[in-house]
XYZ file of C-alpha atoms in Angstrom:
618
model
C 0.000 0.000 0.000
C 2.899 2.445 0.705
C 4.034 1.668 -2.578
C 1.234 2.135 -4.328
C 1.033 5.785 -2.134
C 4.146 6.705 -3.075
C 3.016 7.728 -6.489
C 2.042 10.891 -7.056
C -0.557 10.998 -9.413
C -2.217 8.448 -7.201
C -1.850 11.052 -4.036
C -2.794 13.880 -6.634
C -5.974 12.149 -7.680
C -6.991 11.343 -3.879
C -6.238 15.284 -2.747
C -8.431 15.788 -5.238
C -11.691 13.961 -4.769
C -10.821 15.332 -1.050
C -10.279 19.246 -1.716
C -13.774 18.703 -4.069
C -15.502 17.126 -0.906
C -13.835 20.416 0.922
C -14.973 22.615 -1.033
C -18.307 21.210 -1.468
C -18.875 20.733 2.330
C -16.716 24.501 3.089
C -19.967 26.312 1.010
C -22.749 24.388 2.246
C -21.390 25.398 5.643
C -21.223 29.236 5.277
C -24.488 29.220 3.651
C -26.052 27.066 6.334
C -24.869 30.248 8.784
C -25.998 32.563 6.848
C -29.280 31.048 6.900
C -29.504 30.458 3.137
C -30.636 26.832 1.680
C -28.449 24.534 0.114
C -27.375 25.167 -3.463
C -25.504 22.349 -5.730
C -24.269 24.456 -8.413
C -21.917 26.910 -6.074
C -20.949 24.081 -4.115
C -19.650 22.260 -7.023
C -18.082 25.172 -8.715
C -16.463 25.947 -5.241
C -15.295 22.050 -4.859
C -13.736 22.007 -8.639
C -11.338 24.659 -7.871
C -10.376 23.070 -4.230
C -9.925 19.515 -5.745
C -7.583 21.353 -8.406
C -5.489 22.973 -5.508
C -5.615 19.590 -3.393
C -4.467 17.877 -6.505
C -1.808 19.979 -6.867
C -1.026 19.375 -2.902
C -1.004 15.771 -2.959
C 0.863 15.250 -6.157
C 4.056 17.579 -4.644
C 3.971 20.077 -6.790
C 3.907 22.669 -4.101
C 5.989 20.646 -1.786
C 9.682 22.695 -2.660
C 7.982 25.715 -2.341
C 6.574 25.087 0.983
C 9.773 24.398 1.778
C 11.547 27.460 1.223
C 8.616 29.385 2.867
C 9.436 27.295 6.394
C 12.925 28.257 5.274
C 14.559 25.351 4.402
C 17.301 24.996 1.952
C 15.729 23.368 -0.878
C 18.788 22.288 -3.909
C 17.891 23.891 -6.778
C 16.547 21.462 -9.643
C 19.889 21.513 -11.911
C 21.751 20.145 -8.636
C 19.496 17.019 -8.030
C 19.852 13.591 -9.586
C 16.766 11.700 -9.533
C 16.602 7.793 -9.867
C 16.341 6.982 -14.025
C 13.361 4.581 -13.167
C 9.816 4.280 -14.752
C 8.458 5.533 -11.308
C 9.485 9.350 -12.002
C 6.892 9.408 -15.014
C 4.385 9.095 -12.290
C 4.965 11.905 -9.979
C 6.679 15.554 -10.574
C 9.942 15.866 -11.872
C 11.887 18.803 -12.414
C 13.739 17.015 -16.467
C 12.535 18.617 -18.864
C 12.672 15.587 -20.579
C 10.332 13.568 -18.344
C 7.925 16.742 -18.080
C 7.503 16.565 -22.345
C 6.921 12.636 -21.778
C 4.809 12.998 -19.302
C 2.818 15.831 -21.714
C 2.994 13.496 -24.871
C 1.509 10.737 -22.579
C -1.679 12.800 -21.223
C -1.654 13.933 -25.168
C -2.391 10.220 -26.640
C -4.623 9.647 -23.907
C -7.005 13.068 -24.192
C -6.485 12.329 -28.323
C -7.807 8.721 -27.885
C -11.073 9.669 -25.153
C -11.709 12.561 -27.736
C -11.849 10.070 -30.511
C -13.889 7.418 -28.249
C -16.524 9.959 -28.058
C -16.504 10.674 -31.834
C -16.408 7.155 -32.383
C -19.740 6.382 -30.565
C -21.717 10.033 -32.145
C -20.260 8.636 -35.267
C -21.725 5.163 -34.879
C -25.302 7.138 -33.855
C -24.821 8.583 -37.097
C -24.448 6.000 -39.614
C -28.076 5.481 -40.157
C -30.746 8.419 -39.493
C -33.265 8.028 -36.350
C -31.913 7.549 -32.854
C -30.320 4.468 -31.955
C -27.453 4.564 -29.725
C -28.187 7.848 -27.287
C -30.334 10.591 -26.248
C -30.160 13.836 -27.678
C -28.393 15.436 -24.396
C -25.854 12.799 -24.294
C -25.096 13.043 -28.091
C -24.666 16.583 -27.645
C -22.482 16.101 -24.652
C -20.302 13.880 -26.593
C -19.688 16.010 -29.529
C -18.550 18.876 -27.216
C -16.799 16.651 -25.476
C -14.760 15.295 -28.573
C -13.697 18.518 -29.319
C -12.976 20.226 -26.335
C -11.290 17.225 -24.734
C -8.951 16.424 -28.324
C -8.149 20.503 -28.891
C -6.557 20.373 -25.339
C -4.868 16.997 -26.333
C -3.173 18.621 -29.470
C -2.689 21.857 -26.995
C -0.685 19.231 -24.403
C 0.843 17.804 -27.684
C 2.454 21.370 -28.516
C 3.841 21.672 -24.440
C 5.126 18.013 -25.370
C 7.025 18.722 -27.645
C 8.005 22.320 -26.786
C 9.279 21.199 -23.010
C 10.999 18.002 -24.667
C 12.908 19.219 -27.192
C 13.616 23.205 -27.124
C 16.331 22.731 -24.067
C 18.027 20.089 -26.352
C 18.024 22.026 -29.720
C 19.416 25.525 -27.953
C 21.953 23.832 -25.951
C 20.082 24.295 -22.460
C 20.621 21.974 -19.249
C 16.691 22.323 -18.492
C 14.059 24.937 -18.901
C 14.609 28.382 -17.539
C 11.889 27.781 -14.521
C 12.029 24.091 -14.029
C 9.768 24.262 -10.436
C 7.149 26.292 -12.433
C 7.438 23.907 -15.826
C 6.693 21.107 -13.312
C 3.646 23.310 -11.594
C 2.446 24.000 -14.911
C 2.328 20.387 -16.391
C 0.447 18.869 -13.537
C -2.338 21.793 -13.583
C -3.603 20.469 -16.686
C -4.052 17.069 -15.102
C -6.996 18.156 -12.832
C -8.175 20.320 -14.908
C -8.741 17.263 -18.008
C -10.386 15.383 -15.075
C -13.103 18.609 -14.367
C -13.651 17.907 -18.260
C -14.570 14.678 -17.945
C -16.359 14.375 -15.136
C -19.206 17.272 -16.805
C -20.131 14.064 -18.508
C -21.867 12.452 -14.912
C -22.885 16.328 -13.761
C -25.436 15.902 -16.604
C -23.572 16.893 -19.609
C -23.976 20.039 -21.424
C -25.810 20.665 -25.115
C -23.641 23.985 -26.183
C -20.938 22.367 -28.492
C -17.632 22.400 -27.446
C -18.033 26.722 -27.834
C -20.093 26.677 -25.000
C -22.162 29.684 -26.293
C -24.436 31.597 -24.288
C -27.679 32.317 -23.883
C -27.584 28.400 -24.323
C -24.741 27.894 -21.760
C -26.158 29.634 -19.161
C -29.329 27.423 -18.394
C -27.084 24.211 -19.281
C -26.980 21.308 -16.721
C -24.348 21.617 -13.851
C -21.968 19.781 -16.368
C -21.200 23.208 -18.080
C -19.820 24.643 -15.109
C -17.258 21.464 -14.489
C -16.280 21.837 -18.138
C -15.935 25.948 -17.737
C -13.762 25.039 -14.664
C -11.773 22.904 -15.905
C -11.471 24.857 -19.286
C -9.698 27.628 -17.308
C -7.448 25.564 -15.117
C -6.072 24.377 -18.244
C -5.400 27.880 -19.443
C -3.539 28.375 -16.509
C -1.236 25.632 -17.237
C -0.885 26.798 -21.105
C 0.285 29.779 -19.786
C 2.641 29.068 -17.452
C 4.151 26.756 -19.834
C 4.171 29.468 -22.467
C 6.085 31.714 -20.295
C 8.562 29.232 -19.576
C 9.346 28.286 -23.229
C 9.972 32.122 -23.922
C 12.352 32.903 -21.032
C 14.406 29.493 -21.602
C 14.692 30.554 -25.611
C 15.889 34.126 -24.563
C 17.641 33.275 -21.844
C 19.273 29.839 -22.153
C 20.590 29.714 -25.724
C 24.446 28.153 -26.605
C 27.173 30.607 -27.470
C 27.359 31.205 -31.509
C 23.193 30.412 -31.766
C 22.078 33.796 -32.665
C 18.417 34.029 -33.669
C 19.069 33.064 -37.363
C 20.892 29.988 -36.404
C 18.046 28.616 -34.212
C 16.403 25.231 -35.490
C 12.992 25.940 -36.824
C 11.719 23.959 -34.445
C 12.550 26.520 -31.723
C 11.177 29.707 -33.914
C 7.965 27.590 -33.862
C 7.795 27.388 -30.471
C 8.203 30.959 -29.605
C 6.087 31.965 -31.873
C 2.932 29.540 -30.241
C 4.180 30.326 -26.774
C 3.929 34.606 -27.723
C 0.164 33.481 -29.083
C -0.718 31.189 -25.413
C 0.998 34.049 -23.293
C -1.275 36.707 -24.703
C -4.478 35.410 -25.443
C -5.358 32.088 -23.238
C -6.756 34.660 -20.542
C -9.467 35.886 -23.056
C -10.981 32.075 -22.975
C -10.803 32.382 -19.745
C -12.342 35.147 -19.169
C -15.232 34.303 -21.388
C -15.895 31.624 -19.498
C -15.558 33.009 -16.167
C -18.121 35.544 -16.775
C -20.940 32.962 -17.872
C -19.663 30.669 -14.483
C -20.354 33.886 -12.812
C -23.622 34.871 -14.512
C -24.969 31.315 -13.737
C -23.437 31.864 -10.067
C -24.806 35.021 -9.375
C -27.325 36.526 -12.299
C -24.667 38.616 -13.205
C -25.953 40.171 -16.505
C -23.152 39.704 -19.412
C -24.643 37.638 -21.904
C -28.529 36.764 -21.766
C -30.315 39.750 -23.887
C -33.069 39.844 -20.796
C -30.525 40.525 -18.361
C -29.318 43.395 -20.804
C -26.371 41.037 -21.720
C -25.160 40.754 -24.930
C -24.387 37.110 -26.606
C -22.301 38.679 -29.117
C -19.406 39.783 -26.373
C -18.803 36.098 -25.694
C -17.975 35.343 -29.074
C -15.643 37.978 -29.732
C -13.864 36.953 -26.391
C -13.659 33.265 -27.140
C -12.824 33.809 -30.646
C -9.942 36.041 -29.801
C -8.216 33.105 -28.266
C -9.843 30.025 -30.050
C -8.728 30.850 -33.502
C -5.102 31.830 -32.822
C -5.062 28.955 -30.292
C -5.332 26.583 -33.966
C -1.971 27.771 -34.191
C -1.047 26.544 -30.942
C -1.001 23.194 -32.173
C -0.196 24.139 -35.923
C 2.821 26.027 -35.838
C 4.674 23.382 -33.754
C 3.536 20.549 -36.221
C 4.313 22.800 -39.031
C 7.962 23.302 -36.969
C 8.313 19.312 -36.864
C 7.978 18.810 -40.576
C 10.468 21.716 -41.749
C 13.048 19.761 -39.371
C 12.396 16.484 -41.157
C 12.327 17.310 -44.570
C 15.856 18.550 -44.826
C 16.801 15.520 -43.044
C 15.024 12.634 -45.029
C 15.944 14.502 -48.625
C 19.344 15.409 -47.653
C 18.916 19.342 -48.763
C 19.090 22.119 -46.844
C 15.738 24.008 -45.840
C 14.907 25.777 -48.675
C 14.583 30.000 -47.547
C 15.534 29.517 -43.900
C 14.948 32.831 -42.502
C 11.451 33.392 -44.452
C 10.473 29.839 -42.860
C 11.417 31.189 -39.699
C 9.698 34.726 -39.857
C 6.633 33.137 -41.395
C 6.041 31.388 -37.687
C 5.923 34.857 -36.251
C 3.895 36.246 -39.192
C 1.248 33.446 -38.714
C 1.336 34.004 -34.999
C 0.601 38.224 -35.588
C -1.722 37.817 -38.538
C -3.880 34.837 -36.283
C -5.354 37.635 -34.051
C -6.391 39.766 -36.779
C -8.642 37.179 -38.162
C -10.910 36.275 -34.780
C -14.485 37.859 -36.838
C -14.558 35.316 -39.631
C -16.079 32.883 -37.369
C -18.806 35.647 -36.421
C -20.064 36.311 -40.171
C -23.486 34.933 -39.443
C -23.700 35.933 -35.832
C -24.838 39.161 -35.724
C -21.922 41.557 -35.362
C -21.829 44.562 -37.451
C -22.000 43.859 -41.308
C -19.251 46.816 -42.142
C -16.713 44.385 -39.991
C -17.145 41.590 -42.260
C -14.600 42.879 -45.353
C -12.159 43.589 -43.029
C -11.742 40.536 -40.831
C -12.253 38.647 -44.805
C -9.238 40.378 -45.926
C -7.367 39.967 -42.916
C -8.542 35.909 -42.676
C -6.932 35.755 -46.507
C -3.741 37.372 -45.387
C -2.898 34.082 -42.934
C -2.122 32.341 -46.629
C 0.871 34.364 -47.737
C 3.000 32.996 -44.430
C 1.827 29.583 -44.656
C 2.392 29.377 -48.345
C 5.605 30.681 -48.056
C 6.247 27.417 -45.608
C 4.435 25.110 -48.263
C 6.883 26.847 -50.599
C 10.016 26.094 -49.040
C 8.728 22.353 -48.608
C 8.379 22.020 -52.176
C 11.472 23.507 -52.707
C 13.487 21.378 -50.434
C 11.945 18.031 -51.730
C 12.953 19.333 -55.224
C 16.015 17.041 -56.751
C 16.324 15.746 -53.100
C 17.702 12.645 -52.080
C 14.468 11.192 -50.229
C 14.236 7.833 -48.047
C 10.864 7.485 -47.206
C 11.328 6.388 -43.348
C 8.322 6.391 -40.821
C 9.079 10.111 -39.925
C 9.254 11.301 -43.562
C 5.471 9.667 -44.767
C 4.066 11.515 -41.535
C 5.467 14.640 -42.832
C 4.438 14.096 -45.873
C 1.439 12.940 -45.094
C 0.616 16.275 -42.961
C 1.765 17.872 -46.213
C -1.179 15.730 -47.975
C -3.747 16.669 -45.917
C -3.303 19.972 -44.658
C -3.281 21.197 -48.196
C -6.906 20.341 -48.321
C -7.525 22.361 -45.145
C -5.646 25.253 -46.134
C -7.509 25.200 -49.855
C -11.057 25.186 -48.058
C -9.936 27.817 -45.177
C -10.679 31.188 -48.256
C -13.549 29.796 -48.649
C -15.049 29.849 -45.180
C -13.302 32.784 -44.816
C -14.756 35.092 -47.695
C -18.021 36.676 -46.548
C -20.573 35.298 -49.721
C -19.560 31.463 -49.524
C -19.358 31.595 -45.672
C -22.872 32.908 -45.226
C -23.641 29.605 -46.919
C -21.361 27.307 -45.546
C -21.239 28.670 -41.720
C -22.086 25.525 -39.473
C -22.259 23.376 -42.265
C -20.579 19.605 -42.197
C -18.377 21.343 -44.838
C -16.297 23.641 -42.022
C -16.325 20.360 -39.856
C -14.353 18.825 -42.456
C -12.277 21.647 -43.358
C -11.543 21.687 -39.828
C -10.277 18.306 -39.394
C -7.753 18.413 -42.198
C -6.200 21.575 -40.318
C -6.388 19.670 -37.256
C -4.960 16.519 -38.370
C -3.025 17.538 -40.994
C -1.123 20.584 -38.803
C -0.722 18.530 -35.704
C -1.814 14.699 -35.572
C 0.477 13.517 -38.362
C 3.225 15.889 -37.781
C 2.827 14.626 -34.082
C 3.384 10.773 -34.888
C 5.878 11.438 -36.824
C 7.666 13.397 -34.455
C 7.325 10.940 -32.092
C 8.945 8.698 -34.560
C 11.810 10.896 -35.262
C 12.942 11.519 -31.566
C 11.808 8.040 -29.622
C 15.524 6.776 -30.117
C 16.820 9.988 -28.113
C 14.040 9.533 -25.593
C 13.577 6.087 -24.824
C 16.971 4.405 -26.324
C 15.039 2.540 -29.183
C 13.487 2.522 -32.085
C 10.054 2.262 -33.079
C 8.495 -0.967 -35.169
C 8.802 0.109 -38.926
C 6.458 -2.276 -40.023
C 3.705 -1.037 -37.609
C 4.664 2.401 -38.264
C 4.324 2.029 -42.245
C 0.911 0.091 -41.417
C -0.238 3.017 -39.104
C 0.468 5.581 -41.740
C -1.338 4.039 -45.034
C -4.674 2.849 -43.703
C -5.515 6.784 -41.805
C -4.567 8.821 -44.902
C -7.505 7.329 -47.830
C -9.541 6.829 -44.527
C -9.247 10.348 -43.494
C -9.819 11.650 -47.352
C -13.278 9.446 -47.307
C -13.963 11.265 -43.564
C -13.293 14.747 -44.370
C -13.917 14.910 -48.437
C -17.534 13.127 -47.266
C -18.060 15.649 -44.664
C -17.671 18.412 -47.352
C -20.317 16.850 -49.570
C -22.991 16.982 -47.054
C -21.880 20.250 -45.902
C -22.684 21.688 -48.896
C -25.959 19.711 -49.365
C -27.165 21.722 -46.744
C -26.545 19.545 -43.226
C -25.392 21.671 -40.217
C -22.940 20.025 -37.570
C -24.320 18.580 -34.229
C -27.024 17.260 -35.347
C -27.965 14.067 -34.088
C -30.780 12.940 -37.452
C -30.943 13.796 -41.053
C -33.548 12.533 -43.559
C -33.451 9.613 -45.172
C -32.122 10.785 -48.471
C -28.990 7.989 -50.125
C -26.877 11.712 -50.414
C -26.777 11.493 -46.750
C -26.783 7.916 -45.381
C -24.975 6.598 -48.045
C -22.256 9.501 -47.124
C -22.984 8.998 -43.625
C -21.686 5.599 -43.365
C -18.776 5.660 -45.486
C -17.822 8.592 -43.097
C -18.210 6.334 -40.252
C -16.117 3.438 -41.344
C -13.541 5.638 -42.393
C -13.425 7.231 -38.789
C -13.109 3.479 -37.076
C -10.560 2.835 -39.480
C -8.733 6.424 -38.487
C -9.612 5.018 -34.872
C -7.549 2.031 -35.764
C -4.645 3.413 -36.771
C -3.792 5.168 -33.561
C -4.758 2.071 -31.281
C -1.557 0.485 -33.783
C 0.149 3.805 -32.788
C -0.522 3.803 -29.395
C 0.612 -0.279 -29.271
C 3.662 0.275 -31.114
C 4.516 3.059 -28.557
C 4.417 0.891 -25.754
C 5.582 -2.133 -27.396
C 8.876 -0.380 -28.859
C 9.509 1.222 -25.507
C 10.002 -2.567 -23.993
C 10.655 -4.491 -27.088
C 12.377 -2.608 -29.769
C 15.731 -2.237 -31.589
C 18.485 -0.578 -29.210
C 18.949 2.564 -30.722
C 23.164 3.767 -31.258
C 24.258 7.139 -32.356
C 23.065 9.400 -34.837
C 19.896 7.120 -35.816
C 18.798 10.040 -38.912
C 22.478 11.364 -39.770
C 21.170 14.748 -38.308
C 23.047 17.773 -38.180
C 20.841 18.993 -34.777
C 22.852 19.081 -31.515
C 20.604 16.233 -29.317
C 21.839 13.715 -32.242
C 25.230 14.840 -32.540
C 26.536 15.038 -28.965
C 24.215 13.181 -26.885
C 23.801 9.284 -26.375
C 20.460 7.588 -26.585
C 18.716 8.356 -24.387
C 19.274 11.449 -23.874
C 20.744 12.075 -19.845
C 19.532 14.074 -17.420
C 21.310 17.319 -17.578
C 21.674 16.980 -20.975
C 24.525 18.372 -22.386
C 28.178 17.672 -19.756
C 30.195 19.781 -21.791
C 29.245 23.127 -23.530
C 28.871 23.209 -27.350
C 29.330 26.223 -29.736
C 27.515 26.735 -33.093
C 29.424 27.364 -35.682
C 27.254 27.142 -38.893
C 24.136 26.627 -40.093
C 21.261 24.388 -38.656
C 19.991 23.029 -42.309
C 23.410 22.695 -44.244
C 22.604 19.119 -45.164
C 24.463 18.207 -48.907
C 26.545 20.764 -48.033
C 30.435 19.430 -48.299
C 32.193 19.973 -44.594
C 28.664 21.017 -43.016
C 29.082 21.552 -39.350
C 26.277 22.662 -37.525
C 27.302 22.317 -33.497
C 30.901 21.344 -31.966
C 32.074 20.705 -28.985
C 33.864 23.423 -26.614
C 37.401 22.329 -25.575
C 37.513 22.523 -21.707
C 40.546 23.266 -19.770
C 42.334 20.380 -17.332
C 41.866 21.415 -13.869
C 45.709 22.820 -12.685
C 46.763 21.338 -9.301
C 47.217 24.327 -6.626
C 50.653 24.143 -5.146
């Protein structure tokens, strides 16, 4: 039993149900003294955000800090040496490394659950009429799905941001590693809030959570609020940490123009999550408080206005896309060069186009508002401004082409991902003018067709660049390589699959069928459509169960990985052994050329710094 105590997500998730049962019984109290009568809703809302804290409590990440407050000399993170056991993925750690482990593992879990619940909508959907569930818990389960997989590609992008940035700019660990620690486990309660709407009775708003309809949801909506901005919290504090440890923490000789792409991709989604996670936030704090206390912000009768909400949440929510995108967008420009032995085709304009993308995303917030309400004379505008997002991300399609051009390809595991998110972001980038330019959006708006231009963006931007960064660096984190049988086998059946899904989601979009809905007529252009779109989901539902096996199997099972698995010119596979240690790099390295020099006769990215003997004193 001590054992099993000794784990700290086990301790977390026991504070937790405790601080809730706090919280809960803390409210009922006071209003018992004031003489009012019991109320669920407050109590709950009160109980979420005391569970979060005793979470936090139980699973340690508070427990250095109360240490220095009694006084105590606490070593600071860069000085300990914890035990290289399986155990330290369960509890905090202050390695970067385990901290982007332990955010790709909560990523393929909240990816899988958000695919679960499409799964089971999707299976409702195959044939019109209701067969499976009630209207409330189909709605519940398509906001669920995308609520609960955005946040898993949003932990996805803190994955791979906390893993790898240290090791590309030559840093021993993060610039805050207490707070990276503090801010990965916040998201862990937070998911759990999420989830557990589901038994608080749900909630029928989408994953949006629009009011007026939010604010008379079930008590589910307020879970999923609260747990909603918990998580922006954590994206934040993670956010500031990436920024300080590129400033800060980069090796001698790596100005800004010799950074990897990878890290320019990074800063540029950690400027967007500093600045613009608290207006999600905020949106939904104001309808927790307007349920809490009548507070009059968004029900017309109350003199609210609806219209506020979704120029708050779309402030955030469409830049947030880029959250996820820019990072997976990062991953393939430091794969391609690799696999086709070429340098990155117009560097610097790759680079600047992350930052572009990152300014130009929160010019653009309006286009999802067209057919809202908002002022008609906004609508050129915020078209114009949605069109200008194409000029930096066709400037990185560009430089793709260009660097696959006469290349000298292998087509490894890595390289079809990239590809692949190549593939099908291309369709989700084609369809994004159209939603985007006032006349065919007016028709389109909450159509099927913006659900499957969504998807391709989604998938296409982060889930294959994802897997196939996961590919890429698995040697450097667990010692071995993945299965390249199961990897080929997990890349060919989701890409046709996903064409059926999202080019079938199109065609009914523009036959007229809105999203969330749970029936359609029986007409063969939409059951006929229907199901194919169905299979073709179970089959993408397939592939990642291979994914998620030949993650777990490889980590046990597969190949010992030596060396420089790829030939890469990128510090992590040039001076460190797999996998990678602790404190990564014992000895300092200077750059001395030019991250993408691949072909390039005598290319030398990264070397070593020669370090002095240590004199005797006499």
């Amino acid at each position: 039993m001590s054992r099993i105590w000794s784990i700290g997500l086990i301790r977390g998730l026991v504070f937790q149900a405790i601080g809730t049962l706090f919280g809960v019984a803390l409210l009922s109290l006071i209003r018992l003294l004031l003489g009012l009568p019991f109320s669920l809703e407050p109590a709950v809302v009160l109980g979420a955000v005391t569970g979060a804290i005793g979470f936090m409590i139980g699973v340690g990440a508070f427990t250095d800090w109360f240490r220095m407050v009694l006084g105590r000399e606490v070593p600071h993170p860069e000085e300990t040496h914890e035990e290289q056991t399986g155990r330290r993925y369960w509890g905090v750690s202050y390695d970067h490394k385990v901290i982007g482990v332990q955010y790709g593992a909560l990523t393929i879990i909240s990816i899988f659950l958000g695919g679960l619940f499409a799964l089971i909508f999707r299976t409702e959907l195959a044939a019109p009429g209701m067969q499976m569930v009630s209207l409330q818990q189909f709605n519940t389960l398509i906001g669920l799905h995308g609520m609960v997989a955005i946040v898993g590609m949003l932990l996805g992008g803190a994955a791979l941001g906390n893993y790898l940035v240290p090791l590309l700019i030559g840093a021993k660990d993060m610039a805050f590693p207490r707070l990276n620690a503090f801010a990965f486990w916040l998201a862990v309660p937070a998911v759990v809030l999420v989830l557990s709407s589901m038994v608080a009775g749900g909630f029928d708003t989408g994953w949006t959570g629009y009011p007026p309809l939010s604010v008379f949801a079930p008590l589910g909506m307020q879970l999923f609020f609260a747990g909603v901005a918990i998580f922006g919290w954590s994206s934040v504090l993670s956010a500031l940490n990436i920024i300080a440890t590129v400033i800060t923490q980069r090796a001698p000789g790596m100005s800004l123009f010799r950074m990897p792409i990878f890290v320019w991709g990074s800063l540029a989604t950690s400027i967007i999550a500093l600045t613009a996670t608290q207006l999600i936030g905020l949106s939904f704090q104001m309808v927790m408080f307007e349920r809490l206390f009548g507070m009059g912000f968004f029900v017309p009768e109350s003199g609210g206005n609806p219209i506020l909400f979704q120029h708050l949440f779309w402030f955030y929510s469409h830049p947030a896309v880029y959250i996820f995108v820019l990072p997976g967008f990062a991953v393939i420009s430091e794969i391609l060069p690799v696999f086709s032995r070429k340098p990155l085709f117009g560097y610097k304009w790759v680079a600047m186009s992350s930052i572009g993308i990152a300014l130009v995303g929160f010019l653009v917030w309006a286009h999802h508002m067209f057919t809202a309400g908002m002022e008609e004379f906004l609508r050129v505008p915020f078209m114009y401004s949605t069109l200008l997002v194409a000029i930096p991300t066709g400037i990185k399609f560009f430089s793709w082409t260009a660097t696959l051009w006469e290349g000298k390809i292998r087509f490894t595991v890595p390289m079809l991902f990239a590809l692949g998110a190549i593939n099908v972001f291309l369709l989700g980038g084609l369809t994004g003018p159209v939603l985007g330019t006032v006349p065919t959006d007016l028709h389109l708006h909450d159509t099927y067709f913006v659900v499957g231009h969504f998807h391709n963006t989604m998938f296409g931007g982060f889930v294959f660049p994802f897997i196939a960064a996961v590919h890429y660096w698995f040697p450097k984190i667990t010692g071995r390589t993945m299965s390249d049988l199961l990897g080929r086998i997990n890349f060919f059946i989701p890409l046709p699959a996903f064409w059926i899904q999202t080019l079938g989601q199109m065609q009914v979009g523009l036959l007229g069928m809105r999203r969330r809905i749970a029936d359609y007529d029986t007409l063969p252009e939409f059951t006929n459509t229907h199901l194919f779109i169905t299979i073709a989901g179970f089959l993408v539902g397939l592939s990642f169960l291979i994914f998620m096996f030949n993650v777990i199997y490889s980590a046990v099972r597969g190949r010992r990985a030596i060396g420089n698995v790829w030939e890469s010119l990128s510090p992590e596979w040039q001076l460190l052994p797999n996998p990678a240690p602790m404190h990564n790099y014992d000895e300092p390295f200077v750059v001395v050329g030019d991250p993408y020099d691949y072909g390039l006769p005598n290319a030398e990215y990264v070397e070593k710094v020669p370090v002095a003997p240590a004199v005797a004193a006499d």
